[in-house]
Short mmCIF file of C-alpha atoms in Angstrom, two decimals:
data_model
loop_
_atom_site.label_atom_id
_atom_site.label_comp_id
_atom_site.label_asym_id
_atom_site.label_seq_id
_atom_site.Cartn_x
_atom_site.Cartn_y
_atom_site.Cartn_z
CA MET M 1 1.10 -23.45 -38.00
CA ARG M 2 -0.93 -24.62 -34.85
CA ALA M 3 -2.75 -22.22 -32.56
CA ALA M 4 -0.41 -24.63 -30.35
CA VAL M 5 2.35 -24.85 -31.77
CA ALA M 6 2.29 -21.48 -33.44
CA LEU M 7 3.18 -19.83 -28.64
CA ALA M 8 4.93 -23.12 -28.17
CA ALA M 9 8.38 -21.97 -30.67
CA VAL M 10 8.69 -18.59 -29.27
CA LEU M 11 8.34 -19.76 -25.40
CA VAL M 12 10.11 -23.64 -25.77
CA ALA M 13 13.30 -21.98 -23.88
CA ALA M 14 11.92 -19.67 -21.15
CA CYS M 15 9.18 -22.56 -20.80
CA SER M 16 12.11 -25.51 -20.34
CA ALA M 17 14.03 -23.94 -17.78
CA ALA M 18 12.08 -21.96 -16.00
CA THR M 19 10.52 -23.80 -12.61
CA PRO M 20 6.61 -23.92 -11.07
CA GLU M 21 5.55 -19.70 -11.07
CA THR M 22 8.84 -18.84 -12.60
CA PRO M 23 8.03 -15.86 -14.71
CA LEU M 24 8.60 -16.23 -19.12
CA VAL M 25 10.18 -12.70 -20.31
CA ALA M 26 10.12 -12.58 -24.32
CA GLY M 27 13.85 -12.08 -25.56
CA SER M 28 15.70 -10.36 -28.25
CA GLY M 29 15.72 -13.20 -31.08
CA ALA M 30 12.91 -15.16 -32.48
CA PRO M 31 9.28 -12.53 -31.99
CA VAL M 32 7.41 -13.48 -30.00
CA VAL M 33 3.03 -14.01 -31.29
CA VAL M 34 0.75 -13.50 -28.26
CA PRO M 35 -2.50 -15.00 -29.21
CA GLY M 36 -5.23 -12.74 -29.00
CA GLY M 37 -8.77 -13.63 -27.12
CA PRO M 38 -11.48 -15.74 -28.84
CA GLY M 39 -11.55 -14.88 -32.19
CA GLY M 40 -9.87 -11.64 -30.84
CA VAL M 41 -5.58 -10.83 -33.51
CA GLY M 42 -2.87 -11.99 -32.01
CA ARG M 43 0.24 -9.23 -31.33
CA THR M 44 4.15 -9.60 -30.87
CA ALA M 45 5.52 -8.78 -27.54
CA THR M 46 8.07 -6.84 -26.94
CA PRO M 47 11.71 -7.30 -25.79
CA GLY M 48 11.65 -7.87 -21.47
CA GLU M 49 7.78 -8.10 -21.19
CA ARG M 50 6.03 -10.54 -19.50
CA ILE M 51 4.45 -12.91 -21.60
CA GLY M 52 3.71 -15.42 -18.27
CA THR M 53 4.04 -18.41 -16.62
CA GLY M 54 6.11 -21.81 -16.87
CA GLU M 55 6.38 -24.90 -15.34
CA SER M 56 9.12 -27.53 -16.19
CA ARG M 57 8.64 -31.16 -14.75
CA SER M 58 10.30 -32.78 -17.86
CA THR M 59 10.34 -36.81 -16.96
CA GLY M 60 12.18 -39.17 -19.13
CA ALA M 61 8.59 -40.48 -21.22
CA ASP M 62 8.89 -36.41 -22.33
CA VAL M 63 12.37 -36.63 -24.22
CA ARG M 64 12.01 -40.60 -25.47
CA PHE M 65 8.50 -38.78 -27.12
CA ALA M 66 10.78 -35.94 -28.54
CA GLU M 67 13.21 -37.26 -29.96
CA MET M 68 11.76 -40.08 -30.82
CA MET M 69 9.32 -37.98 -32.75
CA ILE M 70 11.47 -35.73 -34.54
CA PRO M 71 13.24 -38.56 -37.01
CA HIS M 72 9.28 -39.63 -37.11
CA HIS M 73 8.79 -36.45 -38.12
CA ARG M 74 11.25 -35.79 -40.85
CA GLN M 75 10.62 -39.49 -42.34
CA ALA M 76 7.59 -37.97 -43.42
CA LEU M 77 8.78 -34.47 -44.65
CA GLU M 78 10.77 -36.93 -46.18
CA MET M 79 7.93 -38.23 -47.66
CA ALA M 80 6.12 -35.29 -48.62
CA GLY M 81 8.66 -33.98 -50.23
CA LEU M 82 8.64 -36.36 -53.25
CA VAL M 83 5.50 -35.36 -54.88
CA PRO M 84 5.88 -32.54 -56.28
CA ASP M 85 8.01 -35.03 -58.80
CA ARG M 86 5.68 -37.75 -58.39
CA THR M 87 1.98 -37.23 -58.65
CA THR M 88 0.20 -34.19 -60.57
CA ASN M 89 -2.52 -35.33 -57.67
CA ALA M 90 -4.23 -32.14 -56.31
CA GLN M 91 -5.31 -33.61 -52.42
CA VAL M 92 -2.05 -35.36 -52.55
CA THR M 93 0.07 -32.56 -53.22
CA ALA M 94 -2.39 -29.92 -50.91
CA LEU M 95 -1.54 -33.46 -48.11
CA ALA M 96 2.23 -33.85 -48.19
CA ARG M 97 1.98 -29.83 -47.57
CA ARG M 98 -0.07 -29.89 -44.87
CA ILE M 99 1.84 -31.89 -43.29
CA GLU M 100 4.78 -29.83 -44.36
CA VAL M 101 3.63 -27.15 -42.51
CA ALA M 102 2.38 -28.58 -40.12
CA GLN M 103 5.76 -30.54 -38.65
CA ARG M 104 7.93 -28.70 -39.56
CA PRO M 105 7.35 -25.91 -36.53
CA GLU M 106 6.86 -29.18 -34.30
CA ILE M 107 10.74 -30.52 -34.79
CA ALA M 108 11.13 -27.30 -33.96
CA VAL M 109 9.52 -27.12 -30.88
CA MET M 110 10.49 -29.84 -29.73
CA THR M 111 14.43 -29.94 -30.92
CA SER M 112 14.75 -26.55 -29.38
CA TRP M 113 13.09 -27.54 -25.37
CA LEU M 114 16.50 -31.05 -25.88
CA ALA M 115 18.82 -27.89 -26.66
CA ALA M 116 17.18 -26.71 -23.24
CA LEU M 117 17.97 -29.96 -21.77
CA GLY M 118 21.15 -30.42 -23.41
CA ARG M 119 19.78 -33.49 -24.84
CA ALA M 120 19.66 -33.91 -29.14
CA PRO M 121 17.70 -35.20 -31.16
CA ALA M 122 18.21 -39.35 -31.79
CA HIS M 123 19.82 -40.14 -34.71
CA ASP M 124 18.34 -42.91 -36.27
CA HIS M 125 14.45 -43.43 -36.52
CA PRO M 126 12.38 -44.88 -34.34
CA ASP M 127 11.65 -48.63 -34.86
CA GLY M 128 8.21 -49.47 -35.31
CA TYR M 129 5.49 -46.17 -35.36
CA GLY M 130 4.80 -46.70 -38.70
CA MET M 131 7.79 -46.09 -40.00
CA ALA M 132 8.61 -46.36 -43.61
CA SER M 133 11.46 -49.23 -43.89
CA LEU M 134 14.67 -48.51 -46.59
CA PRO M 135 12.75 -50.57 -49.19
CA GLU M 136 9.46 -48.83 -49.50
CA MET M 137 10.89 -45.42 -49.15
CA ASN M 138 13.19 -47.13 -52.21
CA ASN M 139 9.21 -47.54 -53.80
CA LEU M 140 7.83 -44.11 -53.16
CA ARG M 141 11.18 -42.56 -55.09
CA THR M 142 10.30 -44.98 -58.49
CA ALA M 143 7.05 -44.97 -58.43
CA ARG M 144 4.22 -42.66 -60.45
CA ASN M 145 0.93 -40.60 -60.53
CA ALA M 146 -1.42 -43.39 -59.85
CA ALA M 147 0.88 -46.01 -57.62
CA PHE M 148 2.24 -43.13 -56.41
CA ASP M 149 -0.85 -42.28 -54.21
CA ARG M 150 -1.66 -44.88 -53.55
CA LEU M 151 1.88 -46.15 -52.14
CA PHE M 152 2.52 -42.51 -50.06
CA LEU M 153 -1.47 -42.39 -49.44
CA THR M 154 -1.00 -46.43 -47.69
CA LEU M 155 2.56 -45.51 -45.70
CA MET M 156 1.37 -42.57 -44.78
CA ILE M 157 -1.37 -44.09 -43.07
CA ARG M 158 0.66 -46.13 -41.07
CA HIS M 159 3.27 -43.58 -40.36
CA HIS M 160 0.89 -40.78 -38.68
CA GLU M 161 -0.58 -44.52 -37.14
CA GLY M 162 2.95 -44.52 -35.35
CA ALA M 163 2.07 -40.91 -33.94
CA LEU M 164 -0.87 -41.85 -32.99
CA THR M 165 0.65 -44.34 -30.74
CA MET M 166 3.66 -41.90 -29.81
CA ALA M 167 1.05 -38.98 -28.71
CA ALA M 168 -0.56 -41.13 -26.56
CA GLU M 169 2.57 -43.00 -24.90
CA GLU M 170 3.26 -39.48 -23.92
CA LEU M 171 -0.55 -38.64 -22.85
CA ARG M 172 0.24 -41.24 -20.28
CA ASP M 173 3.40 -40.79 -19.57
CA GLY M 174 4.85 -37.92 -19.79
CA ARG M 175 4.10 -34.67 -17.27
CA ASP M 176 5.47 -31.16 -19.68
CA ARG M 177 3.11 -28.88 -20.10
CA MET M 178 4.95 -27.84 -23.44
CA MET M 179 5.55 -31.73 -24.74
CA ARG M 180 2.36 -33.09 -23.22
CA THR M 181 0.68 -29.79 -25.63
CA LEU M 182 2.53 -31.01 -28.83
CA ALA M 183 0.91 -34.25 -28.32
CA THR M 184 -2.04 -33.11 -28.23
CA ASP M 185 -1.88 -31.21 -30.92
CA VAL M 186 -0.27 -33.89 -33.33
CA ALA M 187 -3.01 -37.12 -32.02
CA ARG M 188 -5.96 -33.95 -33.11
CA GLY M 189 -3.63 -33.22 -36.37
CA GLN M 190 -2.78 -36.00 -37.63
CA ARG M 191 -6.80 -37.60 -36.32
CA ILE M 192 -8.54 -34.95 -39.67
CA GLU M 193 -5.53 -36.55 -41.90
CA ILE M 194 -5.36 -39.71 -42.01
CA ALA M 195 -9.56 -40.09 -42.15
CA ARG M 196 -9.00 -37.84 -45.53
CA MET M 197 -5.78 -39.81 -46.55
CA ARG M 198 -8.97 -42.67 -45.97
CA GLU M 199 -11.25 -41.28 -48.00
CA MET M 200 -8.62 -40.40 -50.85
CA LEU M 201 -7.35 -44.30 -51.38
#
């Protein structure tokens, strides 16, 4: 799990409901992992422990980013989930696992953040932003081996480029600290994956 998301995932409910400089306190639910210093080891906070301060300045741009990025990520997970039964390419298989490991926690962060605001993810996939169409997904489902690899990489590169656009819009217009951190994390990770996929093609 990416470092920024590791802490965000456990603080999301408190952070989204906080006002500027409101203390954030670990709850009794999921363990709260407090990162260590540079090169240090993290630790688990005890329930009731004060673990910092929160800031909430959410705007419509922040909400749109979360609402649209969740179904966007879900399609990436759907595409990655097709890999094991359709190719034996070790690089493609490793890429699919990295996508799953990175994007599942990000979905959890955004879903919890929206729930704290009384909102839910969009039901429909966002228009544009590199989303694969139904015919493209059907072609991916029926492809095998090298043909699957080429189509998967081509579609996923475009999909990641769409995520970069969404992240750039959040960084331009959003104000919520958590969503901006997540957008930065998404952009950084997916740029790296785009470069890898282009090499693989």
